[in-house]
Structure formats: structure tokens, C-alpha cells
PDB file of C-alpha atoms in Angstrom:
ATOM      1  CA  UNK A  22     -16.477 -31.167  20.488  1.00 46.00           C
ATOM      2  CA  UNK A  23     -16.230 -28.760  23.451  1.00 39.00           C
ATOM      3  CA  UNK A  24     -16.173 -24.959  23.333  1.00 36.00           C
ATOM      4  CA  UNK A  25     -12.393 -24.776  23.399  1.00 39.00           C
ATOM      5  CA  UNK A  26     -12.114 -27.135  20.450  1.00 40.00           C
ATOM      6  CA  UNK A  27     -14.740 -25.129  18.503  1.00 39.00           C
ATOM      7  CA  UNK A  28     -12.779 -21.910  19.047  1.00 35.00           C
ATOM      8  CA  UNK A  29      -9.522 -23.572  18.046  1.00 38.00           C
ATOM      9  CA  UNK A  30     -11.188 -24.982  14.915  1.00 41.00           C
ATOM     10  CA  UNK A  31     -12.479 -21.562  13.797  1.00 37.00           C
ATOM     11  CA  UNK A  32      -9.160 -19.884  14.583  1.00 36.00           C
ATOM     12  CA  UNK A  33      -7.215 -22.401  12.473  1.00 37.00           C
ATOM     13  CA  UNK A  34      -9.756 -22.151   9.643  1.00 39.00           C
ATOM     14  CA  UNK A  35      -9.556 -18.344   9.649  1.00 41.00           C
ATOM     15  CA  UNK A  36      -5.759 -18.473   9.622  1.00 39.00           C
ATOM     16  CA  UNK A  37      -5.762 -20.984   6.762  1.00 38.00           C
ATOM     17  CA  UNK A  38      -8.034 -18.686   4.717  1.00 41.00           C
ATOM     18  CA  UNK A  39      -5.718 -15.751   5.361  1.00 40.00           C
ATOM     19  CA  UNK A  40      -2.687 -17.752   4.251  1.00 38.00           C
ATOM     20  CA  UNK A  41      -4.515 -18.871   1.104  1.00 39.00           C
ATOM     21  CA  UNK A  42      -5.440 -15.267   0.280  1.00 41.00           C
ATOM     22  CA  UNK A  43      -1.841 -14.152   0.791  1.00 43.00           C
ATOM     23  CA  UNK A  44      -0.487 -16.959  -1.369  1.00 43.00           C
ATOM     24  CA  UNK A  45      -2.963 -16.320  -4.175  1.00 41.00           C
ATOM     25  CA  UNK A  46      -2.126 -12.604  -4.049  1.00 42.00           C
ATOM     26  CA  UNK A  47       1.566 -13.243  -4.652  1.00 44.00           C
ATOM     27  CA  UNK A  48       0.769 -15.454  -7.658  1.00 43.00           C
ATOM     28  CA  UNK A  49      -1.288 -12.955  -9.663  1.00 48.00           C
ATOM     29  CA  UNK A  50       1.093 -12.682 -12.585  1.00 50.00           C
ATOM     30  CA  UNK A  51       1.395 -16.351 -13.537  1.00 43.00           C
ATOM     31  CA  UNK A  52       0.243 -15.326 -17.028  1.00 48.00           C
ATOM     32  CA  UNK A  53       3.450 -13.614 -18.166  1.00 65.00           C
ATOM     33  CA  UNK A  54       3.178 -14.313 -21.891  1.00 89.00           C
ATOM     34  CA  UNK A  55       3.210 -10.647 -22.898  1.00 95.00           C
ATOM     35  CA  UNK A  56       3.292  -9.344 -26.445  1.00 95.00           C
ATOM     36  CA  UNK A  57       2.999  -5.865 -28.018  1.00 95.00           C
ATOM     37  CA  UNK A  58      -0.552  -4.640 -27.461  1.00 96.00           C
ATOM     38  CA  UNK A  59      -2.910  -3.836 -30.316  1.00 94.00           C
ATOM     39  CA  UNK A  60      -5.099  -1.703 -28.040  1.00 96.00           C
ATOM     40  CA  UNK A  61      -5.080   2.087 -28.110  1.00 97.00           C
ATOM     41  CA  UNK A  62      -2.718   3.281 -25.358  1.00 97.00           C
ATOM     42  CA  UNK A  63      -4.448   6.607 -24.782  1.00 97.00           C
ATOM     43  CA  UNK A  64      -7.899   5.036 -24.471  1.00 97.00           C
ATOM     44  CA  UNK A  65      -6.564   2.318 -22.170  1.00 97.00           C
ATOM     45  CA  UNK A  66      -4.963   4.807 -19.783  1.00 97.00           C
ATOM     46  CA  UNK A  67      -8.096   6.959 -19.793  1.00 97.00           C
ATOM     47  CA  UNK A  68     -10.113   3.968 -18.552  1.00 97.00           C
ATOM     48  CA  UNK A  69      -7.836   3.443 -15.535  1.00 97.00           C
ATOM     49  CA  UNK A  70      -9.365   5.201 -12.487  1.00 95.00           C
ATOM     50  CA  UNK A  71      -7.502   8.492 -11.989  1.00 96.00           C
ATOM     51  CA  UNK A  72      -8.871  10.884  -9.376  1.00 96.00           C
ATOM     52  CA  UNK A  73      -5.961  13.337  -9.241  1.00 94.00           C
ATOM     53  CA  UNK A  74      -8.352  16.282  -9.584  1.00 94.00           C
ATOM     54  CA  UNK A  75     -11.404  14.965  -7.732  1.00 96.00           C
ATOM     55  CA  UNK A  76      -9.890  13.186  -4.713  1.00 97.00           C
ATOM     56  CA  UNK A  77      -7.776  15.504  -2.566  1.00 96.00           C
ATOM     57  CA  UNK A  78      -7.876  13.872   0.875  1.00 97.00           C
ATOM     58  CA  UNK A  79      -8.673  10.585   2.605  1.00 97.00           C
ATOM     59  CA  UNK A  80      -9.016   9.453   6.200  1.00 97.00           C
ATOM     60  CA  UNK A  81      -9.566   5.965   7.535  1.00 95.00           C
ATOM     61  CA  UNK A  82      -8.242   2.938   9.332  1.00 95.00           C
ATOM     62  CA  UNK A  83      -7.148  -0.580   8.555  1.00 94.00           C
ATOM     63  CA  UNK A  84      -5.506  -3.753   9.778  1.00 94.00           C
ATOM     64  CA  UNK A  85      -1.978  -4.556   8.699  1.00 91.00           C
ATOM     65  CA  UNK A  86       0.129  -7.706   8.844  1.00 90.00           C
ATOM     66  CA  UNK A  87       3.811  -6.769   8.812  1.00 85.00           C
ATOM     67  CA  UNK A  88       6.015  -9.693   7.762  1.00 85.00           C
ATOM     68  CA  UNK A  89       9.799  -9.836   7.790  1.00 80.00           C
ATOM     69  CA  UNK A  90      12.106 -12.855   7.800  1.00 80.00           C
ATOM     70  CA  UNK A  91      11.665 -14.397  11.242  1.00 81.00           C
ATOM     71  CA  UNK A  92       9.011 -11.958  12.426  1.00 84.00           C
ATOM     72  CA  UNK A  93       5.302 -11.231  11.885  1.00 86.00           C
ATOM     73  CA  UNK A  94       3.347  -8.474  13.613  1.00 86.00           C
ATOM     74  CA  UNK A  95      -0.296  -7.380  13.478  1.00 89.00           C
ATOM     75  CA  UNK A  96      -1.204  -3.739  13.987  1.00 88.00           C
ATOM     76  CA  UNK A  97      -4.101  -1.359  13.502  1.00 91.00           C
ATOM     77  CA  UNK A  98      -3.436   1.903  11.728  1.00 91.00           C
ATOM     78  CA  UNK A  99      -5.348   5.161  11.536  1.00 93.00           C
ATOM     79  CA  UNK A 100      -4.348   7.436   8.667  1.00 94.00           C
ATOM     80  CA  UNK A 101      -5.059  10.832   7.166  1.00 96.00           C
ATOM     81  CA  UNK A 102      -3.599  11.960   3.858  1.00 96.00           C
ATOM     82  CA  UNK A 103      -3.779  14.751   1.341  1.00 95.00           C
ATOM     83  CA  UNK A 104      -1.726  15.125  -1.840  1.00 93.00           C
ATOM     84  CA  UNK A 105       1.242  16.552   0.065  1.00 93.00           C
ATOM     85  CA  UNK A 106       1.415  14.692   3.399  1.00 94.00           C
ATOM     86  CA  UNK A 107       0.356  11.477   5.134  1.00 93.00           C
ATOM     87  CA  UNK A 108      -0.011  10.942   8.886  1.00 94.00           C
ATOM     88  CA  UNK A 109      -0.249   7.409  10.300  1.00 91.00           C
ATOM     89  CA  UNK A 110      -0.994   6.417  13.905  1.00 91.00           C
ATOM     90  CA  UNK A 111      -0.224   2.844  14.960  1.00 87.00           C
ATOM     91  CA  UNK A 112      -1.819   0.667  17.632  1.00 83.00           C
ATOM     92  CA  UNK A 113      -0.622  -2.812  18.493  1.00 75.00           C
ATOM     93  CA  UNK A 114      -2.794  -5.895  19.054  1.00 63.00           C
ATOM     94  CA  UNK A 115      -3.549  -4.794  22.620  1.00 55.00           C
ATOM     95  CA  UNK A 116      -4.846  -1.416  21.486  1.00 56.00           C
ATOM     96  CA  UNK A 117      -1.822   0.446  22.813  1.00 59.00           C
ATOM     97  CA  UNK A 118      -0.802   3.442  20.726  1.00 68.00           C
ATOM     98  CA  UNK A 119       2.812   2.898  19.761  1.00 73.00           C
ATOM     99  CA  UNK A 120       3.616   5.940  17.696  1.00 84.00           C
ATOM    100  CA  UNK A 121       2.972   8.287  14.795  1.00 89.00           C
ATOM    101  CA  UNK A 122       4.605   8.631  11.390  1.00 89.00           C
ATOM    102  CA  UNK A 123       4.459  11.677   9.117  1.00 92.00           C
ATOM    103  CA  UNK A 124       5.762  11.897   5.560  1.00 89.00           C
ATOM    104  CA  UNK A 125       5.894  14.725   3.059  1.00 89.00           C
ATOM    105  CA  UNK A 126       7.214  12.491   0.272  1.00 82.00           C
ATOM    106  CA  UNK A 127      10.851  13.418   0.877  1.00 85.00           C
ATOM    107  CA  UNK A 128      11.305  12.724   4.590  1.00 87.00           C
ATOM    108  CA  UNK A 129       9.675  10.496   7.199  1.00 87.00           C
ATOM    109  CA  UNK A 130       9.297  11.632  10.818  1.00 90.00           C
ATOM    110  CA  UNK A 131       8.905   8.669  13.173  1.00 87.00           C
ATOM    111  CA  UNK A 132       7.675   9.322  16.730  1.00 90.00           C
ATOM    112  CA  UNK A 133       8.115   6.278  18.970  1.00 85.00           C
ATOM    113  CA  UNK A 134       5.878   6.824  21.982  1.00 83.00           C
ATOM    114  CA  UNK A 135       7.041   3.675  23.738  1.00 80.00           C
ATOM    115  CA  UNK A 136      10.788   4.396  23.656  1.00 82.00           C
ATOM    116  CA  UNK A 137      10.227   8.179  23.710  1.00 85.00           C
ATOM    117  CA  UNK A 138      12.236   9.407  20.755  1.00 85.00           C
ATOM    118  CA  UNK A 139      11.685  10.833  17.279  1.00 90.00           C
ATOM    119  CA  UNK A 140      13.705  10.183  14.134  1.00 86.00           C
ATOM    120  CA  UNK A 141      13.680  11.906  10.753  1.00 88.00           C
ATOM    121  CA  UNK A 142      14.976  10.005   7.731  1.00 83.00           C
ATOM    122  CA  UNK A 143      14.943  10.530   3.948  1.00 83.00           C
ATOM    123  CA  UNK A 144      12.342   8.425   2.154  1.00 78.00           C
ATOM    124  CA  UNK A 145      14.507   7.528  -0.836  1.00 73.00           C
ATOM    125  CA  UNK A 146      17.561   5.420  -0.186  1.00 60.00           C
ATOM    126  CA  UNK A 147      16.819   4.890   3.508  1.00 58.00           C
ATOM    127  CA  UNK A 148      16.743   1.427   5.058  1.00 59.00           C
ATOM    128  CA  UNK A 149      13.148   1.377   6.287  1.00 61.00           C
ATOM    129  CA  UNK A 150      11.625  -1.598   8.040  1.00 59.00           C
ATOM    130  CA  UNK A 151       8.278  -2.774   9.330  1.00 60.00           C
ATOM    131  CA  UNK A 152       5.353  -0.345   9.165  1.00 65.00           C
ATOM    132  CA  UNK A 153       7.741   2.537   8.369  1.00 69.00           C
ATOM    133  CA  UNK A 154       7.781   1.360   4.763  1.00 65.00           C
ATOM    134  CA  UNK A 155       4.032   1.883   4.390  1.00 70.00           C
ATOM    135  CA  UNK A 156       4.063   5.185   6.260  1.00 72.00           C
ATOM    136  CA  UNK A 157       6.876   6.564   4.087  1.00 78.00           C
ATOM    137  CA  UNK A 158       4.528   6.514   1.083  1.00 84.00           C
ATOM    138  CA  UNK A 159       1.766   9.017   0.435  1.00 88.00           C
ATOM    139  CA  UNK A 160      -1.284   6.880   1.161  1.00 91.00           C
ATOM    140  CA  UNK A 161      -3.588   8.856  -1.118  1.00 93.00           C
ATOM    141  CA  UNK A 162      -1.156   8.479  -4.028  1.00 91.00           C
ATOM    142  CA  UNK A 163      -0.822   4.754  -3.321  1.00 91.00           C
ATOM    143  CA  UNK A 164      -4.601   4.301  -3.149  1.00 94.00           C
ATOM    144  CA  UNK A 165      -4.970   5.978  -6.521  1.00 95.00           C
ATOM    145  CA  UNK A 166      -1.801   5.582  -8.578  1.00 94.00           C
ATOM    146  CA  UNK A 167      -1.741   7.935 -11.575  1.00 94.00           C
ATOM    147  CA  UNK A 168      -0.256   7.106 -14.975  1.00 96.00           C
ATOM    148  CA  UNK A 169       0.666   9.645 -17.652  1.00 95.00           C
ATOM    149  CA  UNK A 170       0.777   8.576 -21.273  1.00 96.00           C
ATOM    150  CA  UNK A 171       4.018  10.450 -21.942  1.00 97.00           C
ATOM    151  CA  UNK A 172       5.749   8.338 -19.257  1.00 97.00           C
ATOM    152  CA  UNK A 173       4.999   5.038 -21.043  1.00 97.00           C
ATOM    153  CA  UNK A 174       7.869   3.523 -23.022  1.00 97.00           C
ATOM    154  CA  UNK A 175       6.321   0.179 -23.997  1.00 96.00           C
ATOM    155  CA  UNK A 176       2.735  -1.132 -24.100  1.00 97.00           C
ATOM    156  CA  UNK A 177       2.251  -4.907 -23.856  1.00 97.00           C
ATOM    157  CA  UNK A 178      -0.618  -7.294 -23.189  1.00 97.00           C
ATOM    158  CA  UNK A 179      -1.347 -10.893 -22.196  1.00 96.00           C
ATOM    159  CA  UNK A 180      -4.667 -12.709 -22.147  1.00 94.00           C
ATOM    160  CA  UNK A 181      -5.718 -11.048 -18.884  1.00 95.00           C
ATOM    161  CA  UNK A 182      -3.428  -8.063 -18.306  1.00 97.00           C
ATOM    162  CA  UNK A 183      -1.949  -4.972 -19.893  1.00 97.00           C
ATOM    163  CA  UNK A 184       1.641  -4.149 -19.008  1.00 97.00           C
ATOM    164  CA  UNK A 185       2.858  -0.567 -19.144  1.00 98.00           C
ATOM    165  CA  UNK A 186       6.631  -0.242 -19.015  1.00 97.00           C
ATOM    166  CA  UNK A 187       7.500   3.287 -17.901  1.00 97.00           C
ATOM    167  CA  UNK A 188      10.642   5.220 -18.758  1.00 96.00           C
ATOM    168  CA  UNK A 189      11.774   4.885 -15.132  1.00 94.00           C
ATOM    169  CA  UNK A 190      11.797   1.082 -15.435  1.00 95.00           C
ATOM    170  CA  UNK A 191       8.567   0.732 -13.453  1.00 96.00           C
ATOM    171  CA  UNK A 192       6.066  -1.840 -14.737  1.00 97.00           C
ATOM    172  CA  UNK A 193       2.341  -1.268 -14.189  1.00 98.00           C
ATOM    173  CA  UNK A 194      -0.024  -4.214 -14.661  1.00 98.00           C
ATOM    174  CA  UNK A 195      -3.661  -3.427 -15.458  1.00 98.00           C
ATOM    175  CA  UNK A 196      -6.598  -5.829 -15.506  1.00 97.00           C
ATOM    176  CA  UNK A 197      -7.929  -5.919 -19.057  1.00 96.00           C
ATOM    177  CA  UNK A 198     -11.559  -6.287 -17.968  1.00 96.00           C
ATOM    178  CA  UNK A 199     -11.883  -3.839 -15.086  1.00 96.00           C
ATOM    179  CA  UNK A 200      -9.008  -1.495 -16.072  1.00 97.00           C
ATOM    180  CA  UNK A 201      -7.922  -1.386 -12.428  1.00 98.00           C
ATOM    181  CA  UNK A 202      -4.265  -1.608 -11.458  1.00 98.00           C
ATOM    182  CA  UNK A 203      -3.203  -5.101 -10.438  1.00 97.00           C
ATOM    183  CA  UNK A 204       0.459  -4.548  -9.589  1.00 97.00           C
ATOM    184  CA  UNK A 205       3.230  -1.968  -9.678  1.00 97.00           C
ATOM    185  CA  UNK A 206       6.728  -3.438  -9.931  1.00 96.00           C
ATOM    186  CA  UNK A 207       9.876  -1.344  -9.523  1.00 92.00           C
ATOM    187  CA  UNK A 208      13.232  -2.174 -11.139  1.00 92.00           C
ATOM    188  CA  UNK A 209      15.844  -3.855  -8.944  1.00 85.00           C
ATOM    189  CA  UNK A 210      17.932  -0.674  -9.012  1.00 81.00           C
ATOM    190  CA  UNK A 211      15.221   1.455  -7.395  1.00 78.00           C
ATOM    191  CA  UNK A 212      15.981   3.615  -4.367  1.00 78.00           C
ATOM    192  CA  UNK A 213      12.300   3.697  -3.408  1.00 80.00           C
ATOM    193  CA  UNK A 214      11.215   2.041  -0.126  1.00 79.00           C
ATOM    194  CA  UNK A 215       9.293  -0.688  -1.976  1.00 85.00           C
ATOM    195  CA  UNK A 216       9.865  -3.142  -4.829  1.00 89.00           C
ATOM    196  CA  UNK A 217       6.258  -4.072  -5.579  1.00 93.00           C
ATOM    197  CA  UNK A 218       2.682  -3.120  -4.687  1.00 94.00           C
ATOM    198  CA  UNK A 219      -0.268  -5.475  -5.201  1.00 96.00           C
ATOM    199  CA  UNK A 220      -3.900  -4.306  -5.302  1.00 97.00           C
ATOM    200  CA  UNK A 221      -7.117  -6.292  -4.867  1.00 96.00           C
ATOM    201  CA  UNK A 222     -10.719  -6.153  -3.588  1.00 95.00           C
ATOM    202  CA  UNK A 223     -11.670  -3.024  -5.542  1.00 96.00           C
ATOM    203  CA  UNK A 224     -14.953  -1.452  -4.478  1.00 94.00           C
ATOM    204  CA  UNK A 225     -16.938   1.599  -5.588  1.00 94.00           C
ATOM    205  CA  UNK A 226     -17.708   4.330  -3.085  1.00 90.00           C
ATOM    206  CA  UNK A 227     -19.317   7.681  -3.906  1.00 90.00           C
ATOM    207  CA  UNK A 228     -18.271   7.328  -7.530  1.00 92.00           C
ATOM    208  CA  UNK A 229     -14.670   6.354  -6.748  1.00 96.00           C
ATOM    209  CA  UNK A 230     -13.298   2.868  -7.444  1.00 96.00           C
ATOM    210  CA  UNK A 231     -10.523   2.083  -4.955  1.00 97.00           C
ATOM    211  CA  UNK A 232      -8.745  -1.019  -3.606  1.00 96.00           C
ATOM    212  CA  UNK A 233      -9.496  -2.363  -0.143  1.00 96.00           C
ATOM    213  CA  UNK A 234      -6.435  -4.599   0.032  1.00 96.00           C
ATOM    214  CA  UNK A 235      -2.907  -3.373  -0.635  1.00 95.00           C
ATOM    215  CA  UNK A 236       0.319  -5.342  -0.196  1.00 93.00           C
ATOM    216  CA  UNK A 237       3.629  -3.486  -0.198  1.00 91.00           C
ATOM    217  CA  UNK A 238       6.877  -5.446  -0.599  1.00 90.00           C
ATOM    218  CA  UNK A 239      10.207  -4.122   0.625  1.00 83.00           C
ATOM    219  CA  UNK A 240      13.268  -3.574  -1.578  1.00 80.00           C
ATOM    220  CA  UNK A 241      14.596  -6.934  -0.358  1.00 76.00           C
ATOM    221  CA  UNK A 242      11.439  -8.573  -1.784  1.00 74.00           C
ATOM    222  CA  UNK A 243      11.207 -10.655   1.409  1.00 75.00           C
ATOM    223  CA  UNK A 244       9.455  -8.236   3.762  1.00 82.00           C
ATOM    224  CA  UNK A 245       5.817  -7.277   3.258  1.00 88.00           C
ATOM    225  CA  UNK A 246       3.076  -5.045   4.657  1.00 89.00           C
ATOM    226  CA  UNK A 247      -0.411  -6.409   3.894  1.00 92.00           C
ATOM    227  CA  UNK A 248      -3.010  -3.711   4.562  1.00 93.00           C
ATOM    228  CA  UNK A 249      -6.766  -4.256   4.599  1.00 95.00           C
ATOM    229  CA  UNK A 250      -8.848  -1.084   4.838  1.00 96.00           C
ATOM    230  CA  UNK A 251     -11.742  -1.311   7.288  1.00 95.00           C
ATOM    231  CA  UNK A 252     -12.963   2.297   7.034  1.00 95.00           C
ATOM    232  CA  UNK A 253     -12.403   5.036   4.486  1.00 96.00           C
ATOM    233  CA  UNK A 254     -13.705   8.607   4.233  1.00 97.00           C
ATOM    234  CA  UNK A 255     -13.220  10.461   0.964  1.00 97.00           C
ATOM    235  CA  UNK A 256     -12.433  14.177   0.682  1.00 97.00           C
ATOM    236  CA  UNK A 257     -12.777  14.922   4.409  1.00 96.00           C
ATOM    237  CA  UNK A 258     -11.711  18.275   5.818  1.00 96.00           C
ATOM    238  CA  UNK A 259      -8.446  17.472   7.583  1.00 94.00           C
ATOM    239  CA  UNK A 260      -6.753  19.282  10.420  1.00 89.00           C
ATOM    240  CA  UNK A 261      -3.106  20.193   9.926  1.00 90.00           C
ATOM    241  CA  UNK A 262      -1.126  17.001   9.373  1.00 93.00           C
ATOM    242  CA  UNK A 263       1.561  17.360  12.017  1.00 92.00           C
ATOM    243  CA  UNK A 264       3.043  15.412  14.928  1.00 91.00           C
ATOM    244  CA  UNK A 265       2.968  17.371  18.178  1.00 89.00           C
ATOM    245  CA  UNK A 266       6.133  16.219  19.922  1.00 89.00           C
ATOM    246  CA  UNK A 267       6.559  16.760  23.675  1.00 88.00           C
ATOM    247  CA  UNK A 268       9.327  19.249  24.518  1.00 86.00           C
ATOM    248  CA  UNK A 269      11.548  16.549  26.050  1.00 86.00           C
ATOM    249  CA  UNK A 270      11.558  14.293  22.982  1.00 87.00           C
ATOM    250  CA  UNK A 271      14.834  14.446  21.003  1.00 82.00           C
ATOM    251  CA  UNK A 272      14.780  14.249  17.202  1.00 87.00           C
ATOM    252  CA  UNK A 273      17.497  12.112  15.648  1.00 83.00           C
ATOM    253  CA  UNK A 274      18.420  12.385  11.997  1.00 78.00           C
ATOM    254  CA  UNK A 275      19.002   9.088  10.204  1.00 65.00           C
TER     255      UNK A 275
END
């Protein structure tokens, strides 16, 4: 086998592994035989990692695979987030910086450096595509999703998972052993920019247990952003989270 064949072999093997990981991720909830839980709801929620008070900012980077019907794109993202805002910078596979995205939870400002324009859209109810769906969410809040007991309407369990049905219609699935969040599923009527979030590869860092892999599915349930974190700094001191637009860049609304 020559060098070219070796490289092709490893490339195909790596791609096959990635596909297998993606497929297994989407099949996490095969055990859907849920029944009313006999566990204590308050104690269960208290065991789920919640760093609302202790984790106020994050900064890092990751690799993302953005999949839509008929299109797949790989990008690198750099992000900085506090509890109010998230700023994401995107680079394509060639290392070319394509733009920046800033959200405050209500609106998303998209700066396209390639086509030289900026657009501001509402987060809820907007038709967001590609990486915009990830950037429209507060990354710190997504990394550490908080649950309040008073928001829970029904508490169920299966052999491996707890299911919390919230008053909003949201379903939160929690691993019964680790008490980490497995999935968040929104009702079909949601006006949020995602229908489901999957979490995996939890690791502990400086006393915080956080996921390293996050998959965000669009409202159409066919598009997906699969993010793998490659670097993460906790509670860094962040500069102002803003996008400095050149004077000649127009801002379009919607």
C-alpha cells in the first residue's frame, strides 16, 4: 500500500468514526418507556450541575459541522460569552475569517465580512440558518442549562433517564447515574431557533462539569450544528462584547 492509499484509508476511517458518533448521538433516547418517578424531585434537580452563581463568563474555540438538507460545511469558531451576551467569530476550512455574530438573547447581529454587510434579526421567530442558529443562543447558558423546580410540571423516569416536563412544554432528559443533562427537546410549537439540543462527552475542569460535544437541531428537525469544544477558559475577564463595524457597512433589519 503506497502513501496515497494509506492517507485515503485513514481519512475514510476517520470519517466513518465521525458518522458513527453522529448516528449514535441521535439515537440516545431509544429507551422511552417512561413512568412517574419515585425519586425526590428537589434532590434530583439539586444534583444536576448548575453554575448560575459561580460561572459568569467563558471563552474558547471549537470545530463545528453545520448540516442542512443538501449541504454540509465545516467551520472553526471562537467565542466569548457572559450571562448577557455571546460573541462568535467564524473561520472557514481555509482559515479565512468570514464574520462575527453577536447576540443579547433578543436580537442577533450578523456581520458578513465576505459580502460586506451587517444584519440584525430577532432571535425568536426568525428563520435562522447555518451557524446563525448556534450564535443566536447564549453559549454560556447552553453550556450550563439551568432548571428550576417550580418550572417542572411532570417528573418521569425510565431505566436510564429522568424526564422533566416543564410548564413551557420543554422536556429535559437527565442521566440517572451522572445527573448530567442528556437532551433538551422543545415542543413543535416553539418559536425558539432550535428544536433539540444533545449533550455528550462531559468532563470536569476546575470543579465544573461541562459538555465537550453539543448538537443543536433546527426547528425543521433536519438541520443540525454539531459543535466540539477544543479549548475552554472559565470565568475569564472579557473585553466588551461588541462588533466594531466599519463606517461603510450598512445594517439591514430582518
